[in-house]
Structures are given as C-alpha cells and as structure tokens.
Amino acid sequence: MQPSSGLPLPAQANGAIHHTYRSDLSQVRALVLQRAREAGLAEGRANDLVLAVSEAAANTLRHTRAPGTLVIWHDANEVVCEIRDKGTITDPLAGQRKPPPDASGGHGLWLVRQVCDLVELTSDASGTTVRMHMALRPQGGAG
C-alpha cells in the first residue's frame, strides 16, 4: 500500500460501474462477487476481493457520516475495486504494519493489503480512495 498526499490515481477504465452505499454493505459485496466472477477471477480470489472491499467499505461506515462509493471495473488482466469516501487517513503507514492482536482498530486495511495483489491509497482533505487490484491469473500460481 502506498499512501500519498492527494496525488491522483490513474484513470478508471471505460465501463466502470459506480455504486453508492450509506449503510448496508450486502449490495457492495454482491456486486463485487458478481463482477469478479464475470471477469473470470477464481472463486477463492473472488471471495478474498469481496472481503477486502467489504473491509474498506466498512471503514466508510465506521469513520464518516457521508455515503461512500464503490467503483469496479476489469480488463483482461485484473479486477479493480475502488472505495471512495469523505474520510481522511492521517497515518501514512495505515495498513502497512500488522496491528497487535489486542488493538481495537487497524485490522481492516492490514487485511486488505494481505489479500489484494496491489493496494493504492490516497487521502487528503477532500477524502480517501482505496483502490484494490486482483490479478485474474496471479503470478506463480494457477488461477
């Protein structure tokens, strides 16, 4: 995960689907699973992506009062899910250090980082974007 100070992420692919959520994450999880399967992501990796996106989206509900947005797209190589909200992450190493077992928080971004192939994070005064990438055919393994 590479946090930055508001540097823009590369543009989303054409055909990206946008979904706004305010409380219930069941539609977020269902949409990610559906799109991951359609893209050809192996079932176990699709479930890992659902878990990662759910954790990132749960942070919106936990730390902001505004709705969040899921954006999801894929190409021939990967599925990409992006969670955007109005929250701000002040720790530049958020998700990069394993939290102690008794920590009251910090496990979600750590988990996201463990299951995704690449995680990009930007956060500034306008909000936070967490972009999670999952390769359709992971390097070194069968897809």
mmCIF file of C-alpha atoms in Angstrom:
data_model
loop_
_atom_site.group_PDB
_atom_site.id
_atom_site.type_symbol
_atom_site.label_atom_id
_atom_site.label_comp_id
_atom_site.label_asym_id
_atom_site.label_seq_id
_atom_site.Cartn_x
_atom_site.Cartn_y
_atom_site.Cartn_z
ATOM 1 C CA MET A 1 0.000 0.000 0.000
ATOM 2 C CA GLN A 2 1.487 3.314 -0.972
ATOM 3 C CA PRO A 3 -0.221 6.266 0.702
ATOM 4 C CA SER A 4 0.187 9.649 -0.885
ATOM 5 C CA SER A 5 -0.867 13.177 -0.235
ATOM 6 C CA GLY A 6 -3.669 13.625 -2.697
ATOM 7 C CA LEU A 7 -1.783 12.549 -5.808
ATOM 8 C CA PRO A 8 -4.366 11.402 -8.340
ATOM 9 C CA LEU A 9 -4.620 7.732 -9.209
ATOM 10 C CA PRO A 10 -4.591 6.663 -12.867
ATOM 11 C CA ALA A 11 -7.932 6.967 -14.613
ATOM 12 C CA GLN A 12 -10.556 4.258 -14.297
ATOM 13 C CA ALA A 13 -11.260 2.013 -17.249
ATOM 14 C CA ASN A 14 -14.233 2.581 -19.503
ATOM 15 C CA GLY A 15 -17.287 0.638 -18.411
ATOM 16 C CA ALA A 16 -16.674 1.105 -14.698
ATOM 17 C CA ILE A 17 -19.728 0.521 -12.506
ATOM 18 C CA HIS A 18 -20.460 3.000 -9.697
ATOM 19 C CA HIS A 19 -22.487 2.136 -6.608
ATOM 20 C CA THR A 20 -23.167 4.468 -3.682
ATOM 21 C CA TYR A 21 -23.711 2.965 -0.242
ATOM 22 C CA ARG A 22 -24.829 4.519 3.026
ATOM 23 C CA SER A 23 -25.320 1.657 5.459
ATOM 24 C CA ASP A 24 -25.924 -1.837 4.129
ATOM 25 C CA LEU A 25 -22.849 -3.445 2.579
ATOM 26 C CA SER A 26 -24.651 -6.541 1.251
ATOM 27 C CA GLN A 27 -25.138 -4.922 -2.176
ATOM 28 C CA VAL A 28 -21.467 -3.891 -2.260
ATOM 29 C CA ARG A 29 -20.389 -7.474 -1.549
ATOM 30 C CA ALA A 30 -22.856 -8.954 -4.072
ATOM 31 C CA LEU A 31 -21.766 -6.555 -6.820
ATOM 32 C CA VAL A 32 -18.069 -7.277 -6.260
ATOM 33 C CA LEU A 33 -18.660 -11.033 -6.296
ATOM 34 C CA GLN A 34 -20.794 -10.833 -9.452
ATOM 35 C CA ARG A 35 -18.304 -8.673 -11.352
ATOM 36 C CA ALA A 36 -15.297 -10.724 -10.171
ATOM 37 C CA ARG A 37 -16.936 -13.918 -11.402
ATOM 38 C CA GLU A 38 -17.883 -12.280 -14.717
ATOM 39 C CA ALA A 39 -14.263 -11.211 -15.181
ATOM 40 C CA GLY A 40 -13.093 -14.797 -14.639
ATOM 41 C CA LEU A 41 -11.493 -14.429 -11.221
ATOM 42 C CA ALA A 42 -11.080 -17.793 -9.461
ATOM 43 C CA GLU A 43 -13.687 -18.362 -6.724
ATOM 44 C CA GLY A 44 -11.251 -18.172 -3.800
ATOM 45 C CA ARG A 45 -9.690 -14.961 -5.073
ATOM 46 C CA ALA A 46 -13.142 -13.530 -5.789
ATOM 47 C CA ASN A 47 -14.085 -14.202 -2.160
ATOM 48 C CA ASP A 48 -10.828 -12.565 -0.992
ATOM 49 C CA LEU A 49 -11.648 -9.497 -3.078
ATOM 50 C CA VAL A 50 -15.159 -9.349 -1.600
ATOM 51 C CA LEU A 51 -13.629 -9.495 1.894
ATOM 52 C CA ALA A 52 -11.115 -6.738 1.112
ATOM 53 C CA VAL A 53 -13.708 -4.414 -0.434
ATOM 54 C CA SER A 54 -16.107 -5.069 2.441
ATOM 55 C CA GLU A 55 -13.404 -4.126 4.957
ATOM 56 C CA ALA A 56 -12.574 -0.907 3.088
ATOM 57 C CA ALA A 57 -16.269 -0.008 2.737
ATOM 58 C CA ALA A 58 -16.893 -0.748 6.419
ATOM 59 C CA ASN A 59 -14.340 1.959 7.221
ATOM 60 C CA THR A 60 -16.622 4.449 5.468
ATOM 61 C CA LEU A 61 -19.478 3.478 7.766
ATOM 62 C CA ARG A 62 -17.247 3.448 10.832
ATOM 63 C CA HIS A 63 -15.384 6.718 10.279
ATOM 64 C CA THR A 64 -17.614 9.028 8.204
ATOM 65 C CA ARG A 65 -21.179 10.273 8.166
ATOM 66 C CA ALA A 66 -21.314 10.631 4.391
ATOM 67 C CA PRO A 67 -22.019 7.879 1.854
ATOM 68 C CA GLY A 68 -19.215 6.017 0.146
ATOM 69 C CA THR A 69 -18.813 4.974 -3.465
ATOM 70 C CA LEU A 70 -17.697 1.656 -4.900
ATOM 71 C CA VAL A 71 -16.275 1.767 -8.407
ATOM 72 C CA ILE A 72 -15.455 -1.553 -10.048
ATOM 73 C CA TRP A 73 -14.021 -2.463 -13.433
ATOM 74 C CA HIS A 74 -11.867 -5.101 -15.060
ATOM 75 C CA ASP A 75 -9.725 -5.687 -18.082
ATOM 76 C CA ALA A 76 -8.050 -8.784 -19.499
ATOM 77 C CA ASN A 77 -5.569 -8.883 -16.611
ATOM 78 C CA GLU A 78 -7.272 -7.792 -13.411
ATOM 79 C CA VAL A 79 -10.322 -6.722 -11.465
ATOM 80 C CA VAL A 80 -10.065 -3.330 -9.770
ATOM 81 C CA CYS A 81 -12.311 -2.104 -6.960
ATOM 82 C CA GLU A 82 -12.157 1.401 -5.582
ATOM 83 C CA ILE A 83 -13.758 2.685 -2.393
ATOM 84 C CA ARG A 84 -14.098 6.455 -2.090
ATOM 85 C CA ASP A 85 -15.399 8.421 0.861
ATOM 86 C CA LYS A 86 -15.065 11.742 2.670
ATOM 87 C CA GLY A 87 -12.904 10.321 5.487
ATOM 88 C CA THR A 88 -9.262 11.189 5.994
ATOM 89 C CA ILE A 89 -6.471 8.796 6.933
ATOM 90 C CA THR A 90 -3.757 10.634 8.821
ATOM 91 C CA ASP A 91 -1.366 7.699 9.357
ATOM 92 C CA PRO A 92 0.916 7.491 6.316
ATOM 93 C CA LEU A 93 1.617 3.819 7.143
ATOM 94 C CA ALA A 94 -2.024 2.764 7.583
ATOM 95 C CA GLY A 95 -2.349 -0.895 6.699
ATOM 96 C CA GLN A 96 1.369 -1.456 6.291
ATOM 97 C CA ARG A 97 2.074 -2.603 9.837
ATOM 98 C CA LYS A 98 0.444 -5.631 11.413
ATOM 99 C CA PRO A 99 -1.663 -4.380 14.334
ATOM 100 C CA PRO A 100 -1.213 -6.069 17.720
ATOM 101 C CA PRO A 101 -3.846 -8.773 18.368
ATOM 102 C CA ASP A 102 -5.407 -6.672 21.141
ATOM 103 C CA ALA A 103 -5.613 -3.487 19.036
ATOM 104 C CA SER A 104 -9.107 -2.014 18.780
ATOM 105 C CA GLY A 105 -8.609 -0.987 15.149
ATOM 106 C CA GLY A 106 -6.266 -1.130 12.206
ATOM 107 C CA HIS A 107 -7.013 -4.707 11.189
ATOM 108 C CA GLY A 108 -9.145 -3.854 8.137
ATOM 109 C CA LEU A 109 -6.545 -2.112 5.984
ATOM 110 C CA TRP A 110 -3.961 -4.677 7.053
ATOM 111 C CA LEU A 111 -6.247 -7.450 5.836
ATOM 112 C CA VAL A 112 -6.937 -5.594 2.563
ATOM 113 C CA ARG A 113 -3.206 -5.367 1.969
ATOM 114 C CA GLN A 114 -2.725 -9.086 2.683
ATOM 115 C CA VAL A 115 -5.307 -10.430 0.220
ATOM 116 C CA CYS A 116 -5.020 -7.998 -2.714
ATOM 117 C CA ASP A 117 -2.231 -8.032 -5.279
ATOM 118 C CA LEU A 118 -1.865 -4.249 -5.160
ATOM 119 C CA VAL A 119 -3.451 -1.615 -2.939
ATOM 120 C CA GLU A 120 -3.227 2.086 -3.723
ATOM 121 C CA LEU A 121 -4.346 4.600 -1.137
ATOM 122 C CA THR A 122 -4.695 8.355 -1.370
ATOM 123 C CA SER A 123 -6.041 10.549 1.381
ATOM 124 C CA ASP A 124 -6.253 14.306 1.768
ATOM 125 C CA ALA A 125 -8.695 16.936 2.973
ATOM 126 C CA SER A 126 -11.191 16.016 0.234
ATOM 127 C CA GLY A 127 -11.393 12.351 1.240
ATOM 128 C CA THR A 128 -9.850 8.916 0.850
ATOM 129 C CA THR A 129 -9.620 6.500 -2.045
ATOM 130 C CA VAL A 130 -8.583 2.879 -1.581
ATOM 131 C CA ARG A 131 -8.007 1.076 -4.887
ATOM 132 C CA MET A 132 -7.673 -2.708 -4.709
ATOM 133 C CA HIS A 133 -6.299 -4.786 -7.600
ATOM 134 C CA MET A 134 -6.724 -8.533 -8.035
ATOM 135 C CA ALA A 135 -4.968 -10.232 -10.976
ATOM 136 C CA LEU A 136 -7.061 -12.731 -12.910
ATOM 137 C CA ARG A 137 -4.048 -15.022 -13.161
ATOM 138 C CA PRO A 138 -1.753 -14.460 -10.183
ATOM 139 C CA GLN A 139 1.981 -14.761 -10.787
ATOM 140 C CA GLY A 140 3.445 -18.027 -9.647
ATOM 141 C CA GLY A 141 0.131 -19.799 -9.215
ATOM 142 C CA ALA A 142 -2.741 -21.357 -11.045
ATOM 143 C CA GLY A 143 -5.681 -19.005 -11.477
#
